[in-house]
GROMACS .gro file of C-alpha atoms in nm:
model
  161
    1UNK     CA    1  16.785  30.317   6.813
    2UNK     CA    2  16.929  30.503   7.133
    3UNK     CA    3  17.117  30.791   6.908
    4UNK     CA    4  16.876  31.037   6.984
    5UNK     CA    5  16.940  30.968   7.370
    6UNK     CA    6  17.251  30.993   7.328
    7UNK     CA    7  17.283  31.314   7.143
    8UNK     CA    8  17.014  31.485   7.368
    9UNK     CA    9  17.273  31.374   7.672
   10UNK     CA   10  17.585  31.510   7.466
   11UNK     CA   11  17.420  31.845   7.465
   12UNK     CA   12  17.331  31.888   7.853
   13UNK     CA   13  17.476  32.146   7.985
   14UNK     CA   14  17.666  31.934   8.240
   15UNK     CA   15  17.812  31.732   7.910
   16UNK     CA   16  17.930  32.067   7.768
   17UNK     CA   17  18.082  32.175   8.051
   18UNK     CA   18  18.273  31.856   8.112
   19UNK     CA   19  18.392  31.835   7.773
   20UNK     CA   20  18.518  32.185   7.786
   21UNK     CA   21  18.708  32.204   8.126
   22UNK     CA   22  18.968  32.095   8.365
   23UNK     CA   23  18.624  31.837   8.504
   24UNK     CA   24  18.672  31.605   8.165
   25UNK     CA   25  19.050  31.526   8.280
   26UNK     CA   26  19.009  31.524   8.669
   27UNK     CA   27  18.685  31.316   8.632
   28UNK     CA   28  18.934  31.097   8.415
   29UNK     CA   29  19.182  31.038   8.685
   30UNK     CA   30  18.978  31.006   8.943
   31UNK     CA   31  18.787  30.760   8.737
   32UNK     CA   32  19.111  30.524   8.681
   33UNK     CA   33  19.208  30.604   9.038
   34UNK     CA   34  18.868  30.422   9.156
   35UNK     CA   35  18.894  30.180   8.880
   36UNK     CA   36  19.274  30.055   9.022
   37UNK     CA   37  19.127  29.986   9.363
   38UNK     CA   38  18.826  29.802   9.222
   39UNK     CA   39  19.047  29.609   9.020
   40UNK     CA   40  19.319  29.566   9.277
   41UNK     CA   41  19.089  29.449   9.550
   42UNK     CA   42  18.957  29.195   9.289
   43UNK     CA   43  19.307  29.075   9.226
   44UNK     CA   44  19.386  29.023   9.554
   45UNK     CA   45  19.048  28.795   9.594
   46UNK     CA   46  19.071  28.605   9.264
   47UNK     CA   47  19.415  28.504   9.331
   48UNK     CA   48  19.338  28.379   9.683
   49UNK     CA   49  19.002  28.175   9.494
   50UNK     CA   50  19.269  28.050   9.252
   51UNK     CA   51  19.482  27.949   9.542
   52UNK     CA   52  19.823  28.141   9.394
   53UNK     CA   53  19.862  28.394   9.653
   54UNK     CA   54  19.798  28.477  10.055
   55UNK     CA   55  19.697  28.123  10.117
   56UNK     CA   56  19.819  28.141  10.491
   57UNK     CA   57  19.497  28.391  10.521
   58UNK     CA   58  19.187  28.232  10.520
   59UNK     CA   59  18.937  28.377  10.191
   60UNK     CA   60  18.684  28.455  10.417
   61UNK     CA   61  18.877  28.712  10.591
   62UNK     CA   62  19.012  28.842  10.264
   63UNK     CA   63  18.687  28.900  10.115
   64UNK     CA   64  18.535  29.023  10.447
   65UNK     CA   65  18.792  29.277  10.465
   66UNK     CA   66  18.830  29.389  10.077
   67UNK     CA   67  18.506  29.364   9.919
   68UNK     CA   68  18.376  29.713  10.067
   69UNK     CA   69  18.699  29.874   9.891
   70UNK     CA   70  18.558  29.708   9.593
   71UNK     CA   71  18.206  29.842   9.624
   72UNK     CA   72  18.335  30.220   9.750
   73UNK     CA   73  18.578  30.204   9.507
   74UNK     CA   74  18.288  30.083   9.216
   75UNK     CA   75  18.044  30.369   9.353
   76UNK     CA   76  18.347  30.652   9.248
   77UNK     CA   77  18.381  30.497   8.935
   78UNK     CA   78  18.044  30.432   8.782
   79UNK     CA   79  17.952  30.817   8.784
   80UNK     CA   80  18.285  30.911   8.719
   81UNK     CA   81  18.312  30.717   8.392
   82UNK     CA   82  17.896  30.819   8.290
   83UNK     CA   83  18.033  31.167   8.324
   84UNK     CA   84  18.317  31.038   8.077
   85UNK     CA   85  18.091  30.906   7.879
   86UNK     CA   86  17.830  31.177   7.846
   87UNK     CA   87  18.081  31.408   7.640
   88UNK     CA   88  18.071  31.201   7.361
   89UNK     CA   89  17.783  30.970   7.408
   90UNK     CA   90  17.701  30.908   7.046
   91UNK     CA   91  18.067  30.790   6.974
   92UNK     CA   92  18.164  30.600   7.249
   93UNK     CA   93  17.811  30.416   7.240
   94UNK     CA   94  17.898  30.321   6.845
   95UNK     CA   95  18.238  30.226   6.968
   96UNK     CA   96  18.357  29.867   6.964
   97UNK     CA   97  18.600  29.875   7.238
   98UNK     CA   98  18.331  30.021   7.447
   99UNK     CA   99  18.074  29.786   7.383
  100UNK     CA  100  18.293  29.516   7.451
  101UNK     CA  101  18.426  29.742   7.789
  102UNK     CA  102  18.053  29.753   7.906
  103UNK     CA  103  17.987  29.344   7.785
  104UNK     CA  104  18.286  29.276   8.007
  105UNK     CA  105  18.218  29.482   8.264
  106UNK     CA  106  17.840  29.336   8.282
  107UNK     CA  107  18.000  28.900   8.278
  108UNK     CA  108  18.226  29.045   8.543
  109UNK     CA  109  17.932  29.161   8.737
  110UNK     CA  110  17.749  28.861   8.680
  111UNK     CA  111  18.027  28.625   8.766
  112UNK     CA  112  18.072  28.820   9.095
  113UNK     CA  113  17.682  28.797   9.218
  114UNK     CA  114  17.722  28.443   9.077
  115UNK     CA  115  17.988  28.383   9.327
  116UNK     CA  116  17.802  28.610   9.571
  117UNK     CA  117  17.516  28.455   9.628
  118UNK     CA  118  17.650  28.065   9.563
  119UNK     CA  119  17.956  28.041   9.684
  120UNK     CA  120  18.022  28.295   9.901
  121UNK     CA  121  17.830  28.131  10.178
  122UNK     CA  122  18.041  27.819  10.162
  123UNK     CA  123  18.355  28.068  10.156
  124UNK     CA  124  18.485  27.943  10.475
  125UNK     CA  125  18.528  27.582  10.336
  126UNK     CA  126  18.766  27.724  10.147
  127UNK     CA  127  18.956  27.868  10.462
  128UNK     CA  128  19.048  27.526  10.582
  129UNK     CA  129  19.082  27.353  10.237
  130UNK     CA  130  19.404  27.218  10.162
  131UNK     CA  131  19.329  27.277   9.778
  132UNK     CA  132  19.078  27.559   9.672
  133UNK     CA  133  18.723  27.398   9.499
  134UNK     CA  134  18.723  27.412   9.112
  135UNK     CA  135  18.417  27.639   9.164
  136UNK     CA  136  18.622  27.901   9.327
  137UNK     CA  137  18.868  27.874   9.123
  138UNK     CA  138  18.684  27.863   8.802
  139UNK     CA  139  18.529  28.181   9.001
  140UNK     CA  140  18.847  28.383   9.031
  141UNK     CA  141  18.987  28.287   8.720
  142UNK     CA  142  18.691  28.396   8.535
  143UNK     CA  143  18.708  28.681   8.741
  144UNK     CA  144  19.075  28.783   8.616
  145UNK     CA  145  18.973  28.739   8.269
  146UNK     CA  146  18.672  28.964   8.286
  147UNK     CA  147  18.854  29.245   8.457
  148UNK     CA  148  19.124  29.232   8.257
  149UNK     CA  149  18.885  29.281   7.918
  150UNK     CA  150  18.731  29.575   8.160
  151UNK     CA  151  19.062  29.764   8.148
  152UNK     CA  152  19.197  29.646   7.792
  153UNK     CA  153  18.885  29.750   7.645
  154UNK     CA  154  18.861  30.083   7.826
  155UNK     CA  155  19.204  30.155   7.700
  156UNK     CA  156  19.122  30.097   7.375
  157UNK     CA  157  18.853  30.305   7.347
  158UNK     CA  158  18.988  30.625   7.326
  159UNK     CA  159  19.185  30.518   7.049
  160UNK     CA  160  18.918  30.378   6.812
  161UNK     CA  161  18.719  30.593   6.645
   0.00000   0.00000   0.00000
């Protein structure tokens, strides 16, 4: 349905060029570079939802403080992984790993605006409470889960064909 997208953005000029340079590996490492703080930052939240690390800091604070690395770090890695993605378009839209990379990626998204726009405003209940609230929990678990398909799947997909 979307091949002929996909070829017509294999054969851009910019897709050429990044396929055929030094840009497809630099764009590479600076995309996994911007995906470890994404997914760092997001550790270091989920496991203070869970209630398994930095509990003496309260979880507003740590998601005050850490979730514009997460969004700076996300706005690095979304083009650098589209201009990834537009060398081989075609294959890497046919490939599973990918599509279950993106599905991931997408729950993970929606779990965090979920959490965003629900919980987050009763975050600092969770400062003071001696044991975190199964939503947050459930939350950062869910979280951990998601992420971790994120960077399973993404590792997988260059070795699928």
């Amino acid at each position: 349905m979307l091949t002929p997208l996909w070829q017509w953005l294999e054969q851009t000029a910019l897709a050429q060029h990044i396929g055929i340079t030094w840009w497809f590996p630099l764009l590479e490492s600076i995309h996994v570079v911007a995906l470890t703080l994404v997914v760092g930052s997001i550790l270091m939240i989920d496991l203070r939802l869970i209630g398994v690390a930095a509990m003496r800091y309260p979880a507003s604070r740590i998601f005050r403080e850490l979730i514009p690395w997460v969004w700076g770090a996300f706005a690095v890695a979304l083009p650098t992984g589209f201009g990834l993605f537009m060398t081989r378009a075609e294959h890497y839209a046919n490939n599973p790993a990918f599509q279950f990379k993106i599905g991931f990626l997408v729950l993970a998204g929606l779990n965090m605006a979920v959490f965003h726009f629900r919980s987050v405003r009763d975050i600092t209940a969770i400062d003071d409470a001696e044991v975190t609230p199964a939503k947050a929990k459930l939350a950062g678990a869910l979280s951990l889960l998601l992420w971790s398909g994120v960077i399973l799947a993404g590792r997988w997909t260059g070795h699928l064909n």
